[in-house]
Amino acid sequence: MRKKIVAGNWKMNLTRDEAQALTKSLAQRLKEKATLNQRVLICPPSIHLSDAIASAGPDGPLEVGAQNMHQADSGAYTGELSGAMLLSHGIRTVLVGHSERRAYFHEDNHLLKQKVDAALGQGIEVVYCFGELLEERQGATHFEVVATQLKQALFHLTADQWSSIVLAYEPVWAIGTGVTASPEQAQEMHAFIRQTVAAHYGDACAQNVSILYGGSVKPNNAAEIFGKPDVDGGLIGGAALKADDFMAIVNAAG
Ligand code: 13P
């Protein structure tokens, strides 16, 4: 059965001391929680990953993932990180396809397919991020755009490989804007995503994949969004930078 997941994407925020303080606070608070029915993941900037792994511990309740990786195994790619490097620091999850990578670093579905293959080839779980632009929703092409983002980057995988895929639907118009998709809009799109996976891979595969919602999730709206049947948690940006807010969102997931 699929798991609820609350993941924090710190983006390019926090200095080393700030990152350490936040990681330690989250690790401590999660250890103190009596029951934890969901996975909790933080994705700090890559320079803070080994600190974060050291503070969170390898098998503790706080998981640590990377925000990006390169598709090649190694080579002359100045400034980049490979999956093998992540793995050698104990990182077993990576975000792929975040809208900021698509917009500012020109990552398209075909490149993202290569990144997905590189990560899975190393045994690294992928949180595949995707979602439509405002003009695509206004032009009523959002379902088509989302289906294409799924098919071009993921539908070459085998059904078995889907056990290492988490989906994160993040409508671009809701990211960092304070405008959240309504719970009904989120549910409508998540159900469509699950149906699209089911049509290609069958119902068992579709029912097992966690589909997270991202875009202006805050402590005051998380419970309502997470309460929808096809929303399996969230990918949190701004509110993941404060321990109180992030823990409130974790608690809202159950
Ligand atoms: P915000 O929660 O700041 O809108 O960011 C969402 C996001 O992009 C997470 O990856």
PDB file of C-alpha atoms and ligand atoms in Angstrom:
ATOM      1  CA  MET A   1       0.000   0.000   0.000  1.00  0.00           C
ATOM      2  CA  ARG A   2       1.253   3.456  -0.805  1.00  0.00           C
ATOM      3  CA  LYS A   3       2.756   5.651   1.901  1.00  0.00           C
ATOM      4  CA  LYS A   4       2.038   9.215   2.911  1.00  0.00           C
ATOM      5  CA  ILE A   5       5.142  11.330   2.460  1.00  0.00           C
ATOM      6  CA  VAL A   6       5.907  14.873   3.553  1.00  0.00           C
ATOM      7  CA  ALA A   7       9.013  16.216   1.836  1.00  0.00           C
ATOM      8  CA  GLY A   8      10.716  19.577   2.296  1.00  0.00           C
ATOM      9  CA  ASN A   9      12.494  21.144  -0.661  1.00  0.00           C
ATOM     10  CA  TRP A  10      14.794  23.768   0.812  1.00  0.00           C
ATOM     11  CA  LYS A  11      15.814  25.066  -2.644  1.00  0.00           C
ATOM     12  CA  MET A  12      18.775  27.506  -2.420  1.00  0.00           C
ATOM     13  CA  ASN A  13      18.189  28.570   1.167  1.00  0.00           C
ATOM     14  CA  LEU A  14      19.984  28.385   4.536  1.00  0.00           C
ATOM     15  CA  THR A  15      23.637  28.652   5.489  1.00  0.00           C
ATOM     16  CA  ARG A  16      25.460  25.717   7.045  1.00  0.00           C
ATOM     17  CA  ASP A  17      24.608  26.664  10.651  1.00  0.00           C
ATOM     18  CA  GLU A  18      20.983  27.346   9.806  1.00  0.00           C
ATOM     19  CA  ALA A  19      20.690  24.068   7.927  1.00  0.00           C
ATOM     20  CA  GLN A  20      22.249  22.146  10.797  1.00  0.00           C
ATOM     21  CA  ALA A  21      19.944  23.744  13.356  1.00  0.00           C
ATOM     22  CA  LEU A  22      16.848  22.947  11.280  1.00  0.00           C
ATOM     23  CA  THR A  23      17.916  19.346  10.576  1.00  0.00           C
ATOM     24  CA  LYS A  24      18.687  18.667  14.242  1.00  0.00           C
ATOM     25  CA  SER A  25      15.435  20.205  15.397  1.00  0.00           C
ATOM     26  CA  LEU A  26      13.397  18.120  12.930  1.00  0.00           C
ATOM     27  CA  ALA A  27      15.274  14.896  13.723  1.00  0.00           C
ATOM     28  CA  GLN A  28      14.690  15.434  17.447  1.00  0.00           C
ATOM     29  CA  ARG A  29      11.008  16.273  17.092  1.00  0.00           C
ATOM     30  CA  LEU A  30      10.378  13.276  14.853  1.00  0.00           C
ATOM     31  CA  LYS A  31      12.094  10.950  17.325  1.00  0.00           C
ATOM     32  CA  GLU A  32       9.823  12.275  20.063  1.00  0.00           C
ATOM     33  CA  LYS A  33       6.665  11.637  18.059  1.00  0.00           C
ATOM     34  CA  ALA A  34       4.815   8.604  19.433  1.00  0.00           C
ATOM     35  CA  THR A  35       3.644   7.386  16.058  1.00  0.00           C
ATOM     36  CA  LEU A  36       4.836   8.267  12.628  1.00  0.00           C
ATOM     37  CA  ASN A  37       2.532   7.044   9.906  1.00  0.00           C
ATOM     38  CA  GLN A  38       4.306   8.758   7.072  1.00  0.00           C
ATOM     39  CA  ARG A  39       7.757   9.177   5.605  1.00  0.00           C
ATOM     40  CA  VAL A  40       9.412  12.534   6.242  1.00  0.00           C
ATOM     41  CA  LEU A  41      12.126  13.733   3.882  1.00  0.00           C
ATOM     42  CA  ILE A  42      14.221  16.891   3.660  1.00  0.00           C
ATOM     43  CA  CYS A  43      16.081  17.957   0.517  1.00  0.00           C
ATOM     44  CA  PRO A  44      18.742  20.493   1.548  1.00  0.00           C
ATOM     45  CA  PRO A  45      21.151  22.176  -0.879  1.00  0.00           C
ATOM     46  CA  SER A  46      23.756  19.627  -1.968  1.00  0.00           C
ATOM     47  CA  ILE A  47      26.601  21.250  -0.018  1.00  0.00           C
ATOM     48  CA  HIS A  48      24.680  20.526   3.204  1.00  0.00           C
ATOM     49  CA  LEU A  49      23.778  16.915   2.406  1.00  0.00           C
ATOM     50  CA  SER A  50      26.529  15.155   4.316  1.00  0.00           C
ATOM     51  CA  ASP A  51      25.950  17.344   7.397  1.00  0.00           C
ATOM     52  CA  ALA A  52      22.252  16.528   7.159  1.00  0.00           C
ATOM     53  CA  ILE A  53      22.834  12.782   6.860  1.00  0.00           C
ATOM     54  CA  ALA A  54      25.191  12.918   9.858  1.00  0.00           C
ATOM     55  CA  SER A  55      22.586  14.772  11.963  1.00  0.00           C
ATOM     56  CA  ALA A  56      19.583  12.742  10.849  1.00  0.00           C
ATOM     57  CA  GLY A  57      21.323   9.362  11.156  1.00  0.00           C
ATOM     58  CA  PRO A  58      21.167   6.670   8.483  1.00  0.00           C
ATOM     59  CA  ASP A  59      17.991   4.897   9.630  1.00  0.00           C
ATOM     60  CA  GLY A  60      16.236   7.562  11.660  1.00  0.00           C
ATOM     61  CA  PRO A  61      12.743   8.873  10.988  1.00  0.00           C
ATOM     62  CA  LEU A  62      14.137  11.865   9.078  1.00  0.00           C
ATOM     63  CA  GLU A  63      15.208  10.969   5.532  1.00  0.00           C
ATOM     64  CA  VAL A  64      17.539  13.130   3.469  1.00  0.00           C
ATOM     65  CA  GLY A  65      17.306  13.538  -0.310  1.00  0.00           C
ATOM     66  CA  ALA A  66      19.001  15.634  -2.980  1.00  0.00           C
ATOM     67  CA  GLN A  67      17.365  18.332  -5.104  1.00  0.00           C
ATOM     68  CA  ASN A  68      19.031  17.337  -8.359  1.00  0.00           C
ATOM     69  CA  MET A  69      21.619  15.088  -9.976  1.00  0.00           C
ATOM     70  CA  HIS A  70      23.310  14.793 -13.363  1.00  0.00           C
ATOM     71  CA  GLN A  71      22.372  12.078 -15.833  1.00  0.00           C
ATOM     72  CA  ALA A  72      25.967  10.957 -16.508  1.00  0.00           C
ATOM     73  CA  ASP A  73      27.838   8.558 -14.216  1.00  0.00           C
ATOM     74  CA  SER A  74      30.929  10.789 -14.099  1.00  0.00           C
ATOM     75  CA  GLY A  75      32.921  13.085 -16.356  1.00  0.00           C
ATOM     76  CA  ALA A  76      33.674  16.652 -17.368  1.00  0.00           C
ATOM     77  CA  TYR A  77      30.490  18.356 -16.129  1.00  0.00           C
ATOM     78  CA  THR A  78      31.749  21.219 -14.004  1.00  0.00           C
ATOM     79  CA  GLY A  79      29.551  21.985 -11.041  1.00  0.00           C
ATOM     80  CA  GLU A  80      27.422  18.850 -11.309  1.00  0.00           C
ATOM     81  CA  LEU A  81      26.824  15.843  -9.034  1.00  0.00           C
ATOM     82  CA  SER A  82      26.357  12.204 -10.012  1.00  0.00           C
ATOM     83  CA  GLY A  83      24.096   9.575  -8.543  1.00  0.00           C
ATOM     84  CA  ALA A  84      27.125   7.571  -7.399  1.00  0.00           C
ATOM     85  CA  MET A  85      28.339  10.586  -5.431  1.00  0.00           C
ATOM     86  CA  LEU A  86      24.949  10.982  -3.756  1.00  0.00           C
ATOM     87  CA  LEU A  87      24.857   7.314  -2.896  1.00  0.00           C
ATOM     88  CA  SER A  88      28.376   7.462  -1.460  1.00  0.00           C
ATOM     89  CA  HIS A  89      27.034  10.012   1.067  1.00  0.00           C
ATOM     90  CA  GLY A  90      24.058   7.834   1.943  1.00  0.00           C
ATOM     91  CA  ILE A  91      21.536   9.771  -0.170  1.00  0.00           C
ATOM     92  CA  ARG A  92      18.905   7.404  -1.545  1.00  0.00           C
ATOM     93  CA  THR A  93      16.279   9.822  -2.911  1.00  0.00           C
ATOM     94  CA  VAL A  94      16.494  12.641  -5.459  1.00  0.00           C
ATOM     95  CA  LEU A  95      14.057  15.229  -6.806  1.00  0.00           C
ATOM     96  CA  VAL A  96      13.954  15.195 -10.595  1.00  0.00           C
ATOM     97  CA  GLY A  97      12.110  17.670 -12.816  1.00  0.00           C
ATOM     98  CA  HIS A  98      11.310  20.471 -10.412  1.00  0.00           C
ATOM     99  CA  SER A  99       9.683  23.348 -12.305  1.00  0.00           C
ATOM    100  CA  GLU A 100      12.568  25.635 -11.348  1.00  0.00           C
ATOM    101  CA  ARG A 101      15.000  23.207 -13.000  1.00  0.00           C
ATOM    102  CA  ARG A 102      12.717  23.072 -16.043  1.00  0.00           C
ATOM    103  CA  ALA A 103      12.354  26.877 -16.240  1.00  0.00           C
ATOM    104  CA  TYR A 104      15.826  28.143 -15.299  1.00  0.00           C
ATOM    105  CA  PHE A 105      18.046  25.236 -16.364  1.00  0.00           C
ATOM    106  CA  HIS A 106      16.087  24.219 -19.469  1.00  0.00           C
ATOM    107  CA  GLU A 107      15.459  20.647 -18.335  1.00  0.00           C
ATOM    108  CA  ASP A 108      12.865  19.042 -20.601  1.00  0.00           C
ATOM    109  CA  ASN A 109      11.057  15.712 -20.382  1.00  0.00           C
ATOM    110  CA  HIS A 110      13.640  13.975 -22.585  1.00  0.00           C
ATOM    111  CA  LEU A 111      16.552  15.046 -20.373  1.00  0.00           C
ATOM    112  CA  LEU A 112      14.533  14.178 -17.275  1.00  0.00           C
ATOM    113  CA  LYS A 113      13.991  10.673 -18.645  1.00  0.00           C
ATOM    114  CA  GLN A 114      17.793  10.281 -18.703  1.00  0.00           C
ATOM    115  CA  LYS A 115      18.047  11.561 -15.136  1.00  0.00           C
ATOM    116  CA  VAL A 116      15.343   9.133 -14.017  1.00  0.00           C
ATOM    117  CA  ASP A 117      17.233   6.250 -15.653  1.00  0.00           C
ATOM    118  CA  ALA A 118      20.538   7.347 -14.098  1.00  0.00           C
ATOM    119  CA  ALA A 119      19.022   7.570 -10.610  1.00  0.00           C
ATOM    120  CA  LEU A 120      17.173   4.241 -10.806  1.00  0.00           C
ATOM    121  CA  GLY A 121      20.286   2.641 -12.270  1.00  0.00           C
ATOM    122  CA  GLN A 122      22.077   3.559  -9.041  1.00  0.00           C
ATOM    123  CA  GLY A 123      19.185   2.350  -6.908  1.00  0.00           C
ATOM    124  CA  ILE A 124      18.186   5.914  -6.003  1.00  0.00           C
ATOM    125  CA  GLU A 125      14.483   6.643  -5.561  1.00  0.00           C
ATOM    126  CA  VAL A 126      13.090   9.450  -7.756  1.00  0.00           C
ATOM    127  CA  VAL A 127      10.567  12.059  -6.695  1.00  0.00           C
ATOM    128  CA  TYR A 128       9.434  13.151 -10.160  1.00  0.00           C
ATOM    129  CA  CYS A 129       8.077  16.716 -10.124  1.00  0.00           C
ATOM    130  CA  PHE A 130       5.773  18.048 -12.807  1.00  0.00           C
ATOM    131  CA  GLY A 131       2.811  20.361 -13.289  1.00  0.00           C
ATOM    132  CA  GLU A 132       1.316  22.892 -15.648  1.00  0.00           C
ATOM    133  CA  LEU A 133       1.932  26.625 -16.084  1.00  0.00           C
ATOM    134  CA  LEU A 134      -0.808  29.158 -15.382  1.00  0.00           C
ATOM    135  CA  GLU A 135      -1.432  29.780 -19.080  1.00  0.00           C
ATOM    136  CA  GLU A 136      -1.759  26.042 -19.674  1.00  0.00           C
ATOM    137  CA  ARG A 137      -4.463  25.788 -17.014  1.00  0.00           C
ATOM    138  CA  GLN A 138      -6.187  28.887 -18.334  1.00  0.00           C
ATOM    139  CA  GLY A 139      -6.019  27.416 -21.852  1.00  0.00           C
ATOM    140  CA  ALA A 140      -7.461  24.127 -20.519  1.00  0.00           C
ATOM    141  CA  THR A 141      -4.457  22.098 -21.725  1.00  0.00           C
ATOM    142  CA  HIS A 142      -3.343  21.191 -18.178  1.00  0.00           C
ATOM    143  CA  PHE A 143      -4.401  17.538 -18.336  1.00  0.00           C
ATOM    144  CA  GLU A 144      -2.638  17.070 -21.652  1.00  0.00           C
ATOM    145  CA  VAL A 145       0.541  18.791 -20.390  1.00  0.00           C
ATOM    146  CA  VAL A 146       0.649  16.664 -17.245  1.00  0.00           C
ATOM    147  CA  ALA A 147       0.025  13.431 -19.195  1.00  0.00           C
ATOM    148  CA  THR A 148       2.891  14.313 -21.554  1.00  0.00           C
ATOM    149  CA  GLN A 149       5.241  15.107 -18.658  1.00  0.00           C
ATOM    150  CA  LEU A 150       4.485  11.665 -17.221  1.00  0.00           C
ATOM    151  CA  LYS A 151       4.672   9.712 -20.463  1.00  0.00           C
ATOM    152  CA  GLN A 152       7.842  11.236 -21.884  1.00  0.00           C
ATOM    153  CA  ALA A 153       9.921  10.893 -18.717  1.00  0.00           C
ATOM    154  CA  LEU A 154       8.495   7.784 -17.038  1.00  0.00           C
ATOM    155  CA  PHE A 155       6.435   5.516 -19.269  1.00  0.00           C
ATOM    156  CA  HIS A 156       9.440   3.630 -20.628  1.00  0.00           C
ATOM    157  CA  LEU A 157      10.004   2.187 -17.136  1.00  0.00           C
ATOM    158  CA  THR A 158       8.969  -1.326 -16.169  1.00  0.00           C
ATOM    159  CA  ALA A 159       6.154  -1.757 -13.655  1.00  0.00           C
ATOM    160  CA  ASP A 160       8.743  -3.041 -11.154  1.00  0.00           C
ATOM    161  CA  GLN A 161      10.742   0.170 -11.446  1.00  0.00           C
ATOM    162  CA  TRP A 162       7.693   2.143 -10.345  1.00  0.00           C
ATOM    163  CA  SER A 163       8.305   0.961  -6.774  1.00  0.00           C
ATOM    164  CA  SER A 164      11.172   3.521  -6.776  1.00  0.00           C
ATOM    165  CA  ILE A 165       9.061   6.378  -8.169  1.00  0.00           C
ATOM    166  CA  VAL A 166       7.164   8.997  -6.171  1.00  0.00           C
ATOM    167  CA  LEU A 167       5.158  11.589  -8.118  1.00  0.00           C
ATOM    168  CA  ALA A 168       4.954  15.235  -7.042  1.00  0.00           C
ATOM    169  CA  TYR A 169       2.309  17.285  -8.828  1.00  0.00           C
ATOM    170  CA  GLU A 170       3.238  20.937  -8.479  1.00  0.00           C
ATOM    171  CA  PRO A 171       1.180  23.369 -10.544  1.00  0.00           C
ATOM    172  CA  VAL A 172       3.659  26.122 -11.373  1.00  0.00           C
ATOM    173  CA  TRP A 173       1.120  28.859 -10.662  1.00  0.00           C
ATOM    174  CA  ALA A 174       0.913  27.671  -7.036  1.00  0.00           C
ATOM    175  CA  ILE A 175       4.650  27.526  -6.303  1.00  0.00           C
ATOM    176  CA  GLY A 176       5.874  30.316  -4.043  1.00  0.00           C
ATOM    177  CA  THR A 177       2.839  32.428  -4.905  1.00  0.00           C
ATOM    178  CA  GLY A 178       0.679  31.858  -1.839  1.00  0.00           C
ATOM    179  CA  VAL A 179      -2.030  30.629  -4.244  1.00  0.00           C
ATOM    180  CA  THR A 180      -2.743  26.984  -3.500  1.00  0.00           C
ATOM    181  CA  ALA A 181      -4.701  24.657  -5.738  1.00  0.00           C
ATOM    182  CA  SER A 182      -8.013  24.080  -4.007  1.00  0.00           C
ATOM    183  CA  PRO A 183      -8.334  20.622  -2.447  1.00  0.00           C
ATOM    184  CA  GLU A 184     -10.821  19.828  -5.233  1.00  0.00           C
ATOM    185  CA  GLN A 185      -8.405  20.953  -7.976  1.00  0.00           C
ATOM    186  CA  ALA A 186      -5.638  18.882  -6.395  1.00  0.00           C
ATOM    187  CA  GLN A 187      -7.875  15.806  -6.083  1.00  0.00           C
ATOM    188  CA  GLU A 188      -9.120  16.170  -9.669  1.00  0.00           C
ATOM    189  CA  MET A 189      -5.571  16.250 -11.049  1.00  0.00           C
ATOM    190  CA  HIS A 190      -4.235  13.529  -8.724  1.00  0.00           C
ATOM    191  CA  ALA A 191      -7.088  11.217  -9.759  1.00  0.00           C
ATOM    192  CA  PHE A 192      -6.280  11.960 -13.415  1.00  0.00           C
ATOM    193  CA  ILE A 193      -2.590  11.194 -12.794  1.00  0.00           C
ATOM    194  CA  ARG A 194      -3.454   7.891 -11.113  1.00  0.00           C
ATOM    195  CA  GLN A 195      -5.801   6.962 -13.965  1.00  0.00           C
ATOM    196  CA  THR A 196      -3.089   7.799 -16.505  1.00  0.00           C
ATOM    197  CA  VAL A 197      -0.632   5.515 -14.690  1.00  0.00           C
ATOM    198  CA  ALA A 198      -3.327   2.817 -14.374  1.00  0.00           C
ATOM    199  CA  ALA A 199      -4.115   2.954 -18.103  1.00  0.00           C
ATOM    200  CA  HIS A 200      -0.476   2.164 -18.906  1.00  0.00           C
ATOM    201  CA  TYR A 201       0.638  -0.023 -15.998  1.00  0.00           C
ATOM    202  CA  GLY A 202      -2.573  -1.396 -14.486  1.00  0.00           C
ATOM    203  CA  ASP A 203      -4.410  -0.621 -11.308  1.00  0.00           C
ATOM    204  CA  ALA A 204      -2.038  -2.276  -8.822  1.00  0.00           C
ATOM    205  CA  CYS A 205       0.885  -0.119  -9.928  1.00  0.00           C
ATOM    206  CA  ALA A 206      -1.239   3.043  -9.904  1.00  0.00           C
ATOM    207  CA  GLN A 207      -2.620   2.329  -6.449  1.00  0.00           C
ATOM    208  CA  ASN A 208       0.876   1.817  -5.058  1.00  0.00           C
ATOM    209  CA  VAL A 209       2.437   5.072  -6.251  1.00  0.00           C
ATOM    210  CA  SER A 210       2.428   7.992  -3.818  1.00  0.00           C
ATOM    211  CA  ILE A 211       1.330  11.250  -5.453  1.00  0.00           C
ATOM    212  CA  LEU A 212       2.368  14.344  -3.503  1.00  0.00           C
ATOM    213  CA  TYR A 213       0.942  17.825  -3.966  1.00  0.00           C
ATOM    214  CA  GLY A 214       3.233  20.865  -3.946  1.00  0.00           C
ATOM    215  CA  GLY A 215       2.547  24.574  -4.189  1.00  0.00           C
ATOM    216  CA  SER A 216       2.031  26.929  -1.239  1.00  0.00           C
ATOM    217  CA  VAL A 217       1.224  24.162   1.257  1.00  0.00           C
ATOM    218  CA  LYS A 218       1.128  25.769   4.715  1.00  0.00           C
ATOM    219  CA  PRO A 219       0.142  24.634   8.211  1.00  0.00           C
ATOM    220  CA  ASN A 220      -3.316  26.181   7.734  1.00  0.00           C
ATOM    221  CA  ASN A 221      -4.213  24.411   4.473  1.00  0.00           C
ATOM    222  CA  ALA A 222      -2.271  21.117   4.646  1.00  0.00           C
ATOM    223  CA  ALA A 223      -4.884  18.985   6.434  1.00  0.00           C
ATOM    224  CA  GLU A 224      -7.620  19.809   3.924  1.00  0.00           C
ATOM    225  CA  ILE A 225      -5.411  19.078   0.907  1.00  0.00           C
ATOM    226  CA  PHE A 226      -3.948  15.890   2.451  1.00  0.00           C
ATOM    227  CA  GLY A 227      -7.477  14.754   3.305  1.00  0.00           C
ATOM    228  CA  LYS A 228      -8.267  14.095  -0.355  1.00  0.00           C
ATOM    229  CA  PRO A 229      -8.151  10.412  -1.305  1.00  0.00           C
ATOM    230  CA  ASP A 230      -5.558  10.675  -4.092  1.00  0.00           C
ATOM    231  CA  VAL A 231      -3.290  13.169  -2.299  1.00  0.00           C
ATOM    232  CA  ASP A 232      -0.608  11.174  -0.499  1.00  0.00           C
ATOM    233  CA  GLY A 233       1.270  14.030   1.154  1.00  0.00           C
ATOM    234  CA  GLY A 234       3.142  17.099   0.030  1.00  0.00           C
ATOM    235  CA  LEU A 235       6.303  18.621  -1.344  1.00  0.00           C
ATOM    236  CA  ILE A 236       6.831  21.751   0.700  1.00  0.00           C
ATOM    237  CA  GLY A 237       8.956  24.780  -0.200  1.00  0.00           C
ATOM    238  CA  GLY A 238       8.836  27.932   1.943  1.00  0.00           C
ATOM    239  CA  ALA A 239       7.094  26.299   4.909  1.00  0.00           C
ATOM    240  CA  ALA A 240       9.811  23.608   5.071  1.00  0.00           C
ATOM    241  CA  LEU A 241      12.356  26.205   6.214  1.00  0.00           C
ATOM    242  CA  LYS A 242      10.831  26.586   9.683  1.00  0.00           C
ATOM    243  CA  ALA A 243      10.735  23.617  12.038  1.00  0.00           C
ATOM    244  CA  ASP A 244       7.390  24.619  13.588  1.00  0.00           C
ATOM    245  CA  ASP A 245       5.669  25.035  10.228  1.00  0.00           C
ATOM    246  CA  PHE A 246       7.135  21.884   8.719  1.00  0.00           C
ATOM    247  CA  MET A 247       6.219  19.787  11.767  1.00  0.00           C
ATOM    248  CA  ALA A 248       2.680  21.196  11.698  1.00  0.00           C
ATOM    249  CA  ILE A 249       2.438  20.020   8.073  1.00  0.00           C
ATOM    250  CA  VAL A 250       3.912  16.618   8.998  1.00  0.00           C
ATOM    251  CA  ASN A 251       1.280  16.329  11.743  1.00  0.00           C
ATOM    252  CA  ALA A 252      -1.459  17.308   9.276  1.00  0.00           C
ATOM    253  CA  ALA A 253      -0.519  14.282   7.151  1.00  0.00           C
ATOM    254  CA  GLY A 254      -1.593  11.946   9.955  1.00  0.00           C
TER     255      GLY A 254
HETATM  256  P1  13P B   1       6.240  26.556  -1.980  1.00  0.00           P
HETATM  257  O1  13P B   1       5.731  25.618  -0.918  1.00  0.00           O
HETATM  258  O2  13P B   1       7.175  27.611  -1.444  1.00  0.00           O
HETATM  259  O3  13P B   1       5.131  27.098  -2.831  1.00  0.00           O
HETATM  260  O4  13P B   1       7.168  25.667  -2.966  1.00  0.00           O
HETATM  261  C1  13P B   1       6.675  24.466  -3.441  1.00  0.00           C
HETATM  262  C2  13P B   1       7.771  23.764  -4.140  1.00  0.00           C
HETATM  263  O5  13P B   1       8.235  24.199  -5.178  1.00  0.00           O
HETATM  264  C3  13P B   1       8.307  22.536  -3.534  1.00  0.00           C
HETATM  265  O6  13P B   1       9.142  21.869  -4.404  1.00  0.00           O
END
